[in-house]
Amino acid sequence: MSSLIATVAIAAPIDKPLSYLVPDSLRESARVGVRLRVPLGRRQAVGYLLALAEGDPAGLKPVAEVLDAAPLFAPELVPFFTRAAEYYGHPLGEVIRTALPAGLSGRGAEIAILREKLYTATDLPGQPSSALQKEVLALVRAAGQLTVSELRAHVAAPYGALRRLVELGYLEESETERRRDPFLDLPVTPDASATPTAEQAAVLARLEPALSGGEFAPFLLHGVTGSGKTEIYLRAIDQILAQGRRALVLVPEIALTPQLVGRFRARFHGGRASIAVLHSGLSDGERYDAWRAIARGEVQIVIGARSAVFAPLDKLGIIVVDEEHEASYKQGEGFRYHARDLALLRGQMAYATVLLGSATPAVTTFQRAQSGQTGYLELRGRVLSRELPQIELVDLAATPFGEHLSAPLLTALEENLTRGEQSLLLLNRRGFAPYLLCADCGATFRCPNCEITLTFHRQNRLLRCHYCDYQQTPPELCPNCNGGNIHPEGIGTERLESELAERFPEARIARMDRDTTARKGAHQSLMERMTGREIDILVGTQMVAKGHDFHGVTLVGVVNADATLNFPDFRSAERTFALLTQVAGRAGRGELPGRVIIQTRNPDHYALACAASHDYRGFYEQEAAFRQELGYPPFGHLVNLVLSGNDGERVAAAAQELVSALFQAAGEVEVLGPAPCPLAKLRGKSRIQILLKSPTRPSLRRLLARLPALRKKIPAGVALAVDVDPVDML
């Protein structure tokens, strides 16, 4: 006799889904996409229901409980999760756990569902006597039904009027679920879309067949900063919505979300499209409500950071990946996926258009476009025929040692202040100073967990590790020699802000980094102050380079362009070129022309020279030649294996044993290592890496297929992390 069998992915490091018997009492509630409580050995675990089929129940344990009243994802997403798990060599249950909103990995409905009053107009004719009641009734009649929060957008205090209208029989009161939406109460200024430029019109004409074709169509949209890429996104999405399909928009940083949501709400106002936001900066309740609304089909546009690629959208017609080159699209821990690459996979499986936008495309993305694997769309000019900023490289060899700002940059800042124009300074290191130094014995102060120097934050008198967040109060005397001559070395954004305040006491100076934007709403407040011309000089880390549209900024200064260039990573030149080009693009976006000054000790490096001349293709040709010679992506494929644990000797022994096993099965795959990671100790754990390098992906996949068996031989206390297509090699 056959029974109902559930295929379940356990939210744990288990390689394959398991089968369970669905008891008759749970048949109706067991649906693909719900969480289940199931027996696993001597304990119970949470799993995700992937499939149901009739089969032989012999030897199967029964499902203990169904945890959700409605599915959290549709059956159509299961193949996507499965392909993602296979590609990245990660357990399927952990992939799904990563995809779902926080709070949905455990025992059940941990997040409360909020409800609010819903008012529906009845057929009762006539009008009430009160002016406020008339206004409220007219609003409800026009819409058919409205919630209290929707009414409050038009009437400040409608409560008394609503009660009376219900008593009089004009309205009926019921309850509905209230979605926690941080953007719901923000004002919307309707946006009348501007006439496209000739270049934009040509790009849209190229896109049109793909948008209406219903087939997988990937494109790189390569447009200089300020060329109007967002307008392309908006118009392409408008066309998709007209077909009854949905849109997914990914942004690299949570901080950019409010700005983009504002543009989208302005364009699709008045009920034209419901927009949901998904990112880790939301509360658990906000993210849970957005996820459920998307799963119910109530949302047409989803905007979010990396994890939004898993949004349970059906009828997906387009995926936009804005600033596709950004490293923040790669997850750094746990399930180490790249959202851009998963966007391409999801678009392929949904027969959707995928639009990758950037002024500085990743070398791998541009190479795919050059080889014809993706379509190529280009916007060469800025909107309104605005000129790209003039970029000047300043050799710091001519600047006295210890001085952080060169004479040309100081002069330019002074001139900008005199003219009442805004300036932006990039320094990609937060804190006051990178470290404290004892001048008597040369000792520095290091993190006991990570063995890197502690950054000095003067504002709150702390030494802090930016990796594990360890902190301590700076000592008065050196613990090494008992000397009292301790002083900060180097410069961070906090120190730069302080030095600028001393040099330009009348200037209004602000700082944008993780320290000043940690509080909710702080980043948006800084943006509004910049837009309102309440800040003369904005100092910041790479946060200031990403997507901001400050029309008053006419000067951009890069304090130290060599910081990213000297990074121990083969992508350091690419990251430097992208960062410089992106931050330079913040200048001259308004009526006045822009100017950029880049300080460096390597003015002849091709990444800097090409950035100064706005020459992406020139940079790509030199970078691609370097990569091809050494077999680095896109001309080869990498997997980074990182072993870590509290016992350094045990980690080293496990790494050596794993390398020996890999060598025996390597084939054409080059096995490099084992070697200590650049950050050899992190959060108290010793770290050793093994790099797998192959000219072809299939040979690498064959070797990776052996990892589950090899993983079982790794001793207790040693963890193995598999990073396919690594972006950060630290």
XYZ file of C-alpha atoms in Angstrom:
730
model
C 0.000 0.000 0.000
C 1.464 3.365 -1.030
C 1.690 6.388 1.247
C 2.520 10.067 0.836
C 6.300 10.537 0.971
C 7.936 13.928 1.593
C 11.371 14.841 0.243
C 12.901 17.142 2.868
C 16.039 19.315 2.896
C 17.270 19.539 6.490
C 18.487 22.962 7.670
C 21.863 21.478 8.627
C 25.130 20.417 6.914
C 23.622 17.277 5.352
C 24.598 16.549 1.750
C 21.334 15.131 0.390
C 17.583 15.546 1.035
C 15.919 12.863 3.169
C 12.575 11.070 2.792
C 9.834 11.012 5.446
C 6.350 9.559 5.725
C 3.539 12.140 5.818
C 0.912 10.961 8.363
C -2.730 11.129 7.268
C -3.328 13.879 9.844
C -0.825 16.155 8.049
C -1.761 15.413 4.421
C -3.753 18.621 3.918
C -1.197 20.961 5.507
C 1.912 19.373 3.957
C 2.648 21.456 0.868
C 5.854 22.172 -1.019
C 7.529 25.227 0.518
C 6.498 24.753 4.167
C 8.826 23.982 7.050
C 8.536 20.648 8.797
C 9.706 19.294 12.120
C 11.208 15.866 11.480
C 13.142 13.255 13.481
C 16.883 13.180 12.795
C 18.781 10.595 14.784
C 18.009 11.167 18.457
C 16.831 14.734 17.986
C 14.313 16.677 15.955
C 15.291 19.078 13.184
C 13.666 21.653 10.932
C 13.516 20.895 7.223
C 11.952 22.284 4.056
C 9.433 20.290 2.037
C 10.757 19.998 -1.535
C 8.442 17.415 -3.127
C 5.540 15.056 -2.427
C 4.954 11.681 -4.079
C 3.173 8.417 -3.416
C 5.588 5.642 -2.477
C 6.577 2.783 -0.220
C 6.750 3.943 3.435
C 8.907 1.013 4.577
C 11.643 2.155 6.965
C 10.617 5.828 6.852
C 10.072 7.937 9.959
C 6.957 10.152 10.073
C 6.917 13.952 9.854
C 6.292 15.293 13.373
C 4.771 18.690 12.565
C 4.022 21.172 9.780
C 5.270 24.579 10.953
C 3.682 26.940 8.405
C 0.080 27.607 7.426
C 1.176 28.725 3.945
C 4.236 27.870 1.817
C 7.260 30.145 2.134
C 8.298 29.461 -1.469
C 6.690 28.000 -4.584
C 7.615 24.615 -6.109
C 9.177 26.510 -9.054
C 11.974 27.756 -6.754
C 13.091 24.260 -5.717
C 15.142 23.607 -8.915
C 16.785 27.039 -8.469
C 17.786 26.252 -4.877
C 19.032 22.824 -6.007
C 21.181 24.206 -8.839
C 22.634 26.859 -6.522
C 23.516 24.224 -3.917
C 25.176 22.020 -6.544
C 27.212 24.853 -8.080
C 28.572 26.151 -4.777
C 28.977 22.723 -3.169
C 26.772 23.674 -0.221
C 24.072 21.618 1.572
C 20.634 22.305 0.080
C 18.914 22.842 3.435
C 21.448 25.503 4.414
C 20.987 27.200 1.036
C 17.237 27.472 1.683
C 17.823 28.639 5.257
C 20.058 31.417 3.904
C 17.369 32.384 1.388
C 14.536 32.710 3.907
C 14.013 35.739 6.171
C 15.740 35.703 9.546
C 13.581 34.054 12.210
C 12.250 31.339 9.907
C 14.937 28.743 10.481
C 13.751 27.422 13.830
C 10.699 26.165 15.648
C 7.784 27.879 13.917
C 6.060 31.228 13.612
C 8.534 33.151 15.774
C 7.533 36.454 14.131
C 4.131 37.901 14.982
C 1.696 38.788 12.196
C 0.234 42.271 12.729
C -3.375 43.044 11.903
C -5.255 46.309 11.393
C -8.763 47.556 10.701
C -10.058 47.511 7.132
C -13.029 49.689 6.143
C -15.287 48.875 3.178
C -17.969 51.189 1.750
C -21.551 49.857 1.910
C -24.379 50.535 -0.554
C -26.094 52.951 1.858
C -26.896 56.152 -0.097
C -26.574 59.718 1.172
C -23.949 61.639 3.106
C -23.094 62.168 6.785
C -23.346 65.687 8.173
C -19.766 66.129 9.455
C -17.194 67.541 7.029
C -14.510 65.106 8.280
C -16.887 62.151 7.949
C -17.719 63.238 4.397
C -14.003 63.414 3.531
C -13.265 59.966 4.995
C -16.309 58.385 3.330
C -15.381 59.889 -0.044
C -11.874 58.404 0.225
C -13.167 54.918 1.089
C -15.870 55.032 -1.598
C -13.318 56.046 -4.223
C -11.019 53.136 -3.312
C -13.696 50.576 -2.394
C -11.872 49.721 0.830
C -9.006 51.247 2.817
C -6.999 50.389 5.919
C -6.420 52.870 8.735
C -2.778 53.361 7.685
C -3.863 54.090 4.094
C -6.436 56.621 5.330
C -3.842 58.319 7.543
C -1.886 59.246 4.423
C -4.773 61.630 3.637
C -6.402 62.376 7.026
C -4.322 62.859 10.176
C -6.852 61.489 12.735
C -9.710 59.574 11.076
C -10.561 57.326 14.049
C -13.631 59.121 15.442
C -15.063 59.658 11.971
C -14.575 55.965 11.126
C -16.370 54.787 14.273
C -19.339 57.069 13.536
C -19.513 56.020 9.853
C -19.667 52.365 10.943
C -22.444 53.199 13.433
C -24.394 55.026 10.696
C -24.023 52.086 8.317
C -21.900 53.831 5.671
C -18.868 51.602 6.325
C -18.234 48.001 7.358
C -15.283 47.186 9.624
C -13.134 44.058 9.377
C -9.524 43.034 10.026
C -6.681 42.481 7.588
C -2.989 41.703 7.890
C -0.838 44.814 8.183
C 2.470 44.733 6.356
C 5.403 46.326 8.155
C 6.909 48.525 5.445
C 9.597 51.098 6.405
C 8.948 53.062 3.197
C 5.132 53.143 3.362
C 4.783 56.524 5.075
C 7.496 58.308 3.086
C 6.160 61.093 0.847
C 5.979 60.359 -2.885
C 6.644 63.020 -5.497
C 5.217 61.749 -8.803
C 7.920 61.504 -11.450
C 7.051 62.354 -15.019
C 9.634 60.391 -16.974
C 11.889 62.548 -19.105
C 12.246 62.044 -22.836
C 15.037 59.487 -23.376
C 18.301 60.666 -24.866
C 19.196 59.331 -28.306
C 21.547 56.794 -26.682
C 18.894 55.692 -24.182
C 16.327 55.307 -26.965
C 18.758 53.137 -28.948
C 19.407 50.924 -25.908
C 15.672 50.551 -25.230
C 15.083 49.624 -28.877
C 17.742 46.884 -28.557
C 16.088 45.627 -25.374
C 12.503 45.631 -26.640
C 12.536 42.239 -28.465
C 14.049 40.544 -25.411
C 11.550 42.137 -23.026
C 8.608 40.924 -25.085
C 10.143 37.605 -26.157
C 9.688 35.565 -22.987
C 13.138 33.966 -23.281
C 16.333 34.159 -21.234
C 18.230 37.213 -22.445
C 21.268 38.473 -20.468
C 22.685 41.948 -21.202
C 25.530 44.086 -19.905
C 24.458 47.741 -19.727
C 27.789 49.588 -19.760
C 27.141 53.261 -19.101
C 29.432 55.987 -17.800
C 28.537 57.523 -14.434
C 25.566 59.850 -14.833
C 24.490 58.349 -18.176
C 20.968 57.477 -17.017
C 21.149 53.725 -16.437
C 18.343 53.948 -13.855
C 16.022 55.405 -16.501
C 16.699 52.329 -18.642
C 15.815 50.104 -15.678
C 12.567 52.007 -15.051
C 11.394 51.886 -18.666
C 12.313 48.221 -19.119
C 10.440 47.312 -15.935
C 7.438 49.390 -17.038
C 7.252 47.261 -20.190
C 7.482 44.036 -18.157
C 4.712 45.165 -15.777
C 2.458 45.937 -18.749
C 2.737 42.241 -19.678
C 1.587 41.166 -16.200
C 5.063 39.990 -15.201
C 7.231 40.929 -12.210
C 10.613 42.590 -11.670
C 13.542 42.023 -9.309
C 16.113 44.796 -8.744
C 19.362 44.128 -6.853
C 21.564 46.853 -5.363
C 25.016 46.272 -3.835
C 24.535 48.230 -0.618
C 21.641 48.499 1.831
C 22.380 52.230 2.043
C 21.470 52.711 -1.636
C 18.026 51.145 -1.224
C 16.057 54.220 0.024
C 17.355 56.339 -2.865
C 16.364 53.745 -5.478
C 13.042 52.951 -3.786
C 12.266 56.681 -3.923
C 12.858 56.732 -7.684
C 10.702 53.654 -8.219
C 7.844 54.820 -5.986
C 7.840 58.157 -7.781
C 7.611 56.451 -11.175
C 5.123 53.716 -10.242
C 2.920 55.747 -7.853
C -0.860 55.705 -7.666
C -1.227 51.937 -7.438
C 0.626 51.214 -10.699
C 2.834 48.697 -8.899
C 3.325 47.402 -5.378
C 6.980 47.552 -4.306
C 8.593 45.426 -1.589
C 12.058 45.827 -0.113
C 14.243 42.948 1.109
C 17.573 43.353 2.893
C 19.249 42.516 6.190
C 18.894 46.079 7.496
C 15.143 45.619 7.951
C 13.662 44.303 11.179
C 12.744 40.610 11.205
C 9.067 41.599 11.082
C 9.512 43.934 8.105
C 11.413 41.306 6.138
C 8.963 38.542 7.053
C 5.963 40.638 5.973
C 7.624 41.595 2.684
C 8.533 37.955 1.967
C 4.986 36.734 2.617
C 3.456 39.506 0.495
C 5.788 38.546 -2.373
C 4.959 34.847 -1.962
C 1.215 35.658 -2.085
C 1.679 37.449 -5.419
C 0.808 40.892 -4.029
C 4.074 42.531 -5.148
C 5.149 43.483 -8.681
C 8.621 44.921 -7.958
C 11.153 43.679 -5.397
C 14.157 45.880 -4.587
C 16.886 44.592 -2.328
C 20.470 43.739 -1.590
C 22.258 40.436 -2.170
C 19.735 38.103 -0.475
C 16.798 39.468 -2.508
C 17.909 37.206 -5.374
C 15.954 34.481 -3.542
C 12.691 36.490 -3.378
C 9.687 34.185 -4.046
C 8.482 36.137 -7.098
C 6.435 34.323 -9.690
C 5.983 35.425 -13.326
C 9.482 36.894 -13.209
C 10.131 38.953 -16.349
C 13.298 40.933 -15.589
C 16.170 40.964 -13.108
C 18.270 44.124 -12.806
C 21.673 43.932 -11.082
C 22.784 47.521 -10.497
C 26.546 48.137 -10.082
C 27.103 44.486 -10.992
C 30.861 44.787 -10.420
C 30.545 45.307 -6.657
C 32.243 42.724 -4.441
C 29.442 43.080 -1.863
C 27.240 40.879 -4.079
C 29.372 37.959 -2.845
C 28.407 36.426 0.501
C 31.499 36.147 2.681
C 30.499 33.425 5.158
C 28.345 30.301 5.270
C 26.724 29.813 1.875
C 29.230 31.805 -0.215
C 27.074 32.658 -3.226
C 27.436 35.536 -5.701
C 24.097 37.297 -6.203
C 24.984 38.439 -9.735
C 25.745 34.903 -10.859
C 22.623 33.535 -9.179
C 20.617 36.310 -10.870
C 21.845 34.991 -14.222
C 20.939 31.430 -13.208
C 17.500 32.479 -12.003
C 16.872 34.507 -15.150
C 17.822 31.500 -17.263
C 15.438 29.224 -15.352
C 12.584 31.789 -15.440
C 13.080 32.732 -19.135
C 13.616 36.343 -18.063
C 15.721 39.294 -19.197
C 18.742 39.951 -16.956
C 20.242 43.439 -17.078
C 23.705 43.890 -15.512
C 24.432 47.597 -15.117
C 27.778 49.256 -14.390
C 30.096 52.089 -15.350
C 33.000 49.763 -14.516
C 31.941 46.205 -15.412
C 33.718 43.313 -13.740
C 36.429 41.959 -16.029
C 34.616 38.601 -16.111
C 31.330 40.260 -17.121
C 32.899 42.377 -19.861
C 34.729 39.344 -21.249
C 31.414 37.449 -21.481
C 29.936 40.376 -23.409
C 32.978 40.544 -25.698
C 32.699 36.827 -26.460
C 28.983 37.100 -27.245
C 27.753 35.149 -24.217
C 25.711 38.191 -23.170
C 24.335 41.139 -25.101
C 26.207 44.441 -24.890
C 24.475 47.816 -24.471
C 26.444 51.039 -24.101
C 25.754 54.573 -22.878
C 28.831 56.658 -23.645
C 27.585 60.115 -22.650
C 26.042 61.708 -19.584
C 22.454 62.947 -19.658
C 21.901 66.606 -20.629
C 25.279 66.407 -22.425
C 27.130 67.038 -19.155
C 30.877 66.531 -19.380
C 32.707 63.822 -17.476
C 34.888 65.348 -14.738
C 38.486 66.323 -15.379
C 40.797 63.976 -13.422
C 44.261 64.924 -12.188
C 46.808 62.516 -10.685
C 48.969 64.071 -7.955
C 52.235 62.297 -7.109
C 52.600 62.225 -3.318
C 56.378 62.024 -3.713
C 56.288 65.830 -3.838
C 54.261 66.086 -0.600
C 56.188 66.268 2.725
C 56.151 63.008 4.717
C 53.334 62.962 7.265
C 51.179 65.391 5.291
C 47.981 63.720 4.113
C 46.656 66.392 1.769
C 48.733 67.697 -1.139
C 48.968 71.366 -2.067
C 46.800 70.977 -5.227
C 44.007 69.289 -3.244
C 44.115 71.857 -0.433
C 43.983 74.706 -2.942
C 41.048 73.109 -4.750
C 39.160 72.644 -1.456
C 39.723 76.281 -0.535
C 38.521 77.463 -3.953
C 35.412 75.304 -3.707
C 34.576 76.698 -0.273
C 34.999 80.253 -1.591
C 32.580 79.518 -4.452
C 30.071 77.836 -2.131
C 30.379 74.491 -3.929
C 30.467 71.068 -2.298
C 33.459 68.737 -2.066
C 33.758 65.021 -1.400
C 36.863 63.271 -0.059
C 37.397 59.507 -0.232
C 39.615 57.715 2.278
C 38.905 54.011 2.452
C 39.894 53.530 6.086
C 37.647 54.398 9.004
C 38.725 55.365 12.510
C 41.212 58.032 13.576
C 44.400 56.063 12.847
C 45.153 52.519 11.611
C 47.211 51.799 14.731
C 48.916 53.185 17.843
C 52.719 53.033 18.006
C 55.072 53.194 20.963
C 57.866 55.499 19.796
C 60.213 54.151 22.488
C 60.198 50.443 21.541
C 58.191 50.282 18.288
C 55.418 48.109 19.738
C 51.929 48.198 18.231
C 48.662 46.991 19.738
C 47.137 43.928 18.116
C 43.828 42.106 18.350
C 44.233 38.949 20.477
C 41.655 37.164 18.294
C 42.847 38.195 14.825
C 46.517 39.183 15.216
C 46.054 42.413 13.272
C 46.622 45.928 14.548
C 43.739 47.581 16.379
C 42.332 50.750 14.827
C 42.309 53.814 17.073
C 38.950 55.627 17.358
C 39.612 58.921 19.137
C 35.988 60.053 19.430
C 35.119 57.287 21.909
C 38.709 56.588 23.053
C 38.823 52.986 21.892
C 41.134 50.582 20.098
C 38.886 48.395 17.937
C 39.256 45.380 15.652
C 37.185 45.860 12.504
C 36.991 42.091 11.948
C 35.777 40.641 15.277
C 34.779 43.904 17.033
C 37.150 43.295 19.962
C 37.850 46.593 21.705
C 39.949 47.952 24.539
C 40.827 51.289 26.091
C 44.193 52.667 24.858
C 46.848 52.252 27.579
C 48.593 55.255 29.102
C 51.886 53.330 29.227
C 53.284 50.815 26.764
C 52.770 47.285 28.172
C 55.968 46.208 26.391
C 58.470 48.796 27.697
C 56.418 50.885 30.142
C 57.150 53.985 28.058
C 54.637 56.802 27.763
C 55.415 57.932 24.226
C 52.393 56.366 22.460
C 50.885 58.117 19.470
C 48.578 57.376 16.488
C 50.124 56.478 13.135
C 48.514 56.872 9.717
C 45.139 58.368 8.935
C 41.500 57.293 8.898
C 38.295 59.167 8.113
C 37.909 60.405 11.694
C 41.388 61.974 11.671
C 40.856 63.459 8.210
C 37.623 65.061 9.392
C 39.463 66.503 12.405
C 42.370 67.883 10.326
C 39.971 69.496 7.842
C 38.041 71.132 10.693
C 41.298 72.658 11.987
C 42.329 73.890 8.536
C 38.875 75.127 7.455
C 37.125 76.166 10.696
C 34.214 77.835 8.882
C 33.431 74.804 6.714
C 30.521 72.485 7.467
C 32.193 69.054 7.475
C 30.543 65.650 7.842
C 31.711 62.051 7.768
C 30.093 59.006 6.103
C 31.398 55.623 7.235
C 30.145 52.637 9.204
C 30.677 54.461 12.494
C 28.508 57.461 11.583
C 25.796 55.508 9.735
C 25.303 52.607 12.154
C 22.123 54.112 13.630
C 18.933 53.490 11.625
C 18.160 56.468 9.407
C 21.603 58.068 9.869
C 22.701 57.401 6.288
C 19.490 58.843 4.864
C 19.895 61.919 7.088
C 23.419 62.504 5.737
C 22.127 62.135 2.175
C 19.395 64.701 2.783
C 21.877 67.163 4.314
C 24.147 66.791 1.277
C 21.256 67.228 -1.142
C 20.061 70.263 0.844
C 23.561 71.855 0.588
C 23.961 71.766 4.395
C 27.422 70.155 4.092
C 30.471 71.773 2.450
C 32.902 68.831 2.661
C 31.829 65.201 2.988
C 34.547 62.784 4.110
C 33.908 59.077 3.721
C 34.990 55.544 3.000
C 33.947 53.760 -0.203
C 30.321 54.299 0.885
C 30.528 57.776 -0.683
C 31.485 56.326 -4.079
C 28.400 54.196 -4.610
C 25.492 55.496 -6.623
C 24.880 58.803 -4.855
C 23.563 61.666 -6.949
C 24.786 64.891 -5.299
C 24.236 67.705 -7.794
C 26.198 70.224 -5.713
C 29.492 68.290 -5.689
C 32.038 69.785 -8.077
C 35.248 68.496 -6.437
C 36.195 64.936 -5.521
C 39.479 64.153 -3.803
C 40.972 60.685 -3.315
C 43.345 60.881 -0.363
C 45.202 57.599 -0.935
C 44.551 55.688 -4.160
C 47.252 53.147 -3.311
C 45.362 51.563 -0.392
C 43.391 49.188 -2.631
C 46.146 48.934 -5.261
C 48.575 47.317 -2.815
C 46.080 44.716 -1.601
C 47.281 41.050 -1.735
C 44.731 39.996 -4.362
C 44.892 39.541 -8.145
C 41.797 41.771 -8.449
C 43.426 44.764 -6.717
C 43.915 46.726 -9.965
C 40.305 46.076 -11.001
C 38.983 47.216 -7.620
C 41.156 50.323 -7.700
C 40.036 51.293 -11.201
C 36.375 50.729 -10.308
C 36.541 52.652 -7.026
C 38.333 55.633 -8.580
C 35.970 55.755 -11.562
C 32.894 55.442 -9.362
C 33.939 58.132 -6.882
C 35.044 60.415 -9.727
C 31.541 60.002 -11.120
C 30.105 61.835 -8.100
C 31.601 65.102 -9.428
C 29.883 67.392 -11.915
C 26.461 65.721 -11.932
C 24.686 69.084 -11.698
C 24.914 72.245 -13.763
C 28.577 72.929 -12.953
C 31.550 70.907 -14.286
C 33.412 68.509 -12.012
C 37.042 68.112 -11.047
C 38.787 65.117 -9.462
C 42.185 65.001 -7.743
C 43.680 61.563 -7.052
C 46.671 61.366 -4.697
C 49.042 58.443 -5.308
C 52.634 57.246 -5.204
C 52.025 55.118 -8.325
C 50.878 57.635 -10.959
C 52.139 55.443 -13.817
C 50.119 52.357 -12.874
C 47.690 51.470 -15.673
C 44.695 51.273 -13.309
C 45.219 54.897 -12.254
C 46.234 56.194 -15.678
C 43.173 54.626 -17.331
C 40.860 55.891 -14.582
C 42.243 59.405 -15.093
C 41.437 59.254 -18.822
C 38.019 57.531 -18.408
C 39.404 54.646 -20.470
C 37.669 51.424 -19.411
C 38.620 49.517 -22.564
C 42.274 50.443 -22.174
C 42.189 49.181 -18.605
C 40.382 45.987 -19.613
C 42.928 45.140 -22.326
C 45.893 45.404 -19.943
C 44.127 43.643 -17.081
C 42.849 40.835 -19.341
C 46.367 40.249 -20.709
C 47.703 39.926 -17.145
C 44.904 37.522 -16.146
C 45.239 35.384 -19.281
C 48.979 34.950 -18.787
C 48.466 33.678 -15.227
C 45.254 31.727 -15.837
C 43.109 33.859 -13.546
C 39.362 34.445 -14.134
C 37.845 34.851 -16.651
C 40.550 32.711 -18.318
C 40.570 30.126 -15.544
C 38.460 29.071 -12.588
C 39.201 29.160 -8.860
C 37.950 27.501 -5.696
C 39.386 28.541 -2.338
C 39.311 25.987 0.472
C 39.796 27.472 3.944
C 40.403 25.255 6.961
C 40.056 26.849 10.378
C 40.059 25.908 14.045
C 41.255 26.833 17.516
C 44.230 24.443 17.394
C 46.688 25.737 14.787
C 48.697 22.499 14.615
C 45.572 20.406 14.077
C 44.425 22.766 11.306
C 47.840 22.543 9.602
C 47.861 18.736 9.773
C 44.318 18.518 8.365
C 45.248 20.891 5.538
C 48.297 18.815 4.617
C 46.244 15.607 4.584
C 43.539 17.229 2.423
C 46.129 18.513 -0.068
C 47.620 15.024 -0.405
C 44.183 13.570 -1.177
C 43.412 16.350 -3.667
C 46.738 15.874 -5.484
C 45.891 12.241 -6.166
C 42.638 13.186 -7.946
C 43.622 16.600 -9.332
C 43.995 15.829 -13.041
C 44.472 19.165 -14.819
C 43.495 21.088 -11.670
C 46.414 22.911 -10.055
C 46.447 22.517 -6.262
C 48.226 25.450 -4.597
C 49.109 25.316 -0.922
C 48.456 24.763 1.861
C 49.453 28.251 3.001
C 48.364 30.562 5.814
C 45.567 32.938 4.791
C 46.594 36.618 4.574
C 44.509 36.947 7.760
C 46.125 33.888 9.351
C 44.093 34.235 12.532
C 40.532 35.543 12.579
C 38.097 35.630 15.495
C 40.357 33.343 17.477
C 40.727 30.685 14.783
C 43.867 29.742 12.847
C 43.247 29.735 9.092
C 44.975 27.892 6.230
C 43.926 27.989 2.596
C 44.243 25.670 -0.406
C 43.626 27.207 -3.817
C 42.283 25.064 -6.653
C 42.944 26.507 -10.098
C 41.772 25.044 -13.399
C 41.575 26.142 -17.050
C 38.171 24.424 -17.359
C 35.180 24.296 -15.031
C 34.234 20.588 -15.572
C 37.576 19.345 -14.238
C 37.135 21.547 -11.177
C 33.593 20.230 -10.653
C 34.851 16.641 -10.809
C 37.402 17.352 -8.100
C 34.838 19.187 -5.963
C 32.532 16.167 -6.204
C 35.072 14.295 -4.058
C 34.931 16.876 -1.254
C 31.961 15.409 0.692
C 33.888 12.155 1.146
C 37.131 13.993 1.962
C 35.311 16.283 4.415
C 34.423 13.257 6.558
C 38.153 12.637 7.148
C 38.734 16.127 8.547
C 39.149 15.830 12.334
C 36.763 17.330 14.874
C 37.581 20.918 15.724
C 38.575 21.790 12.143
C 36.050 23.426 9.805
C 36.260 23.452 6.003
C 34.768 26.346 4.022
C 34.382 25.988 0.249
C 34.439 29.250 -1.714
C 33.640 28.747 -5.413
C 34.661 31.733 -7.594
C 36.196 33.572 -4.603
C 36.128 37.357 -4.568
C 37.921 37.987 -1.271
C 41.099 35.958 -0.770
C 41.848 37.224 2.750
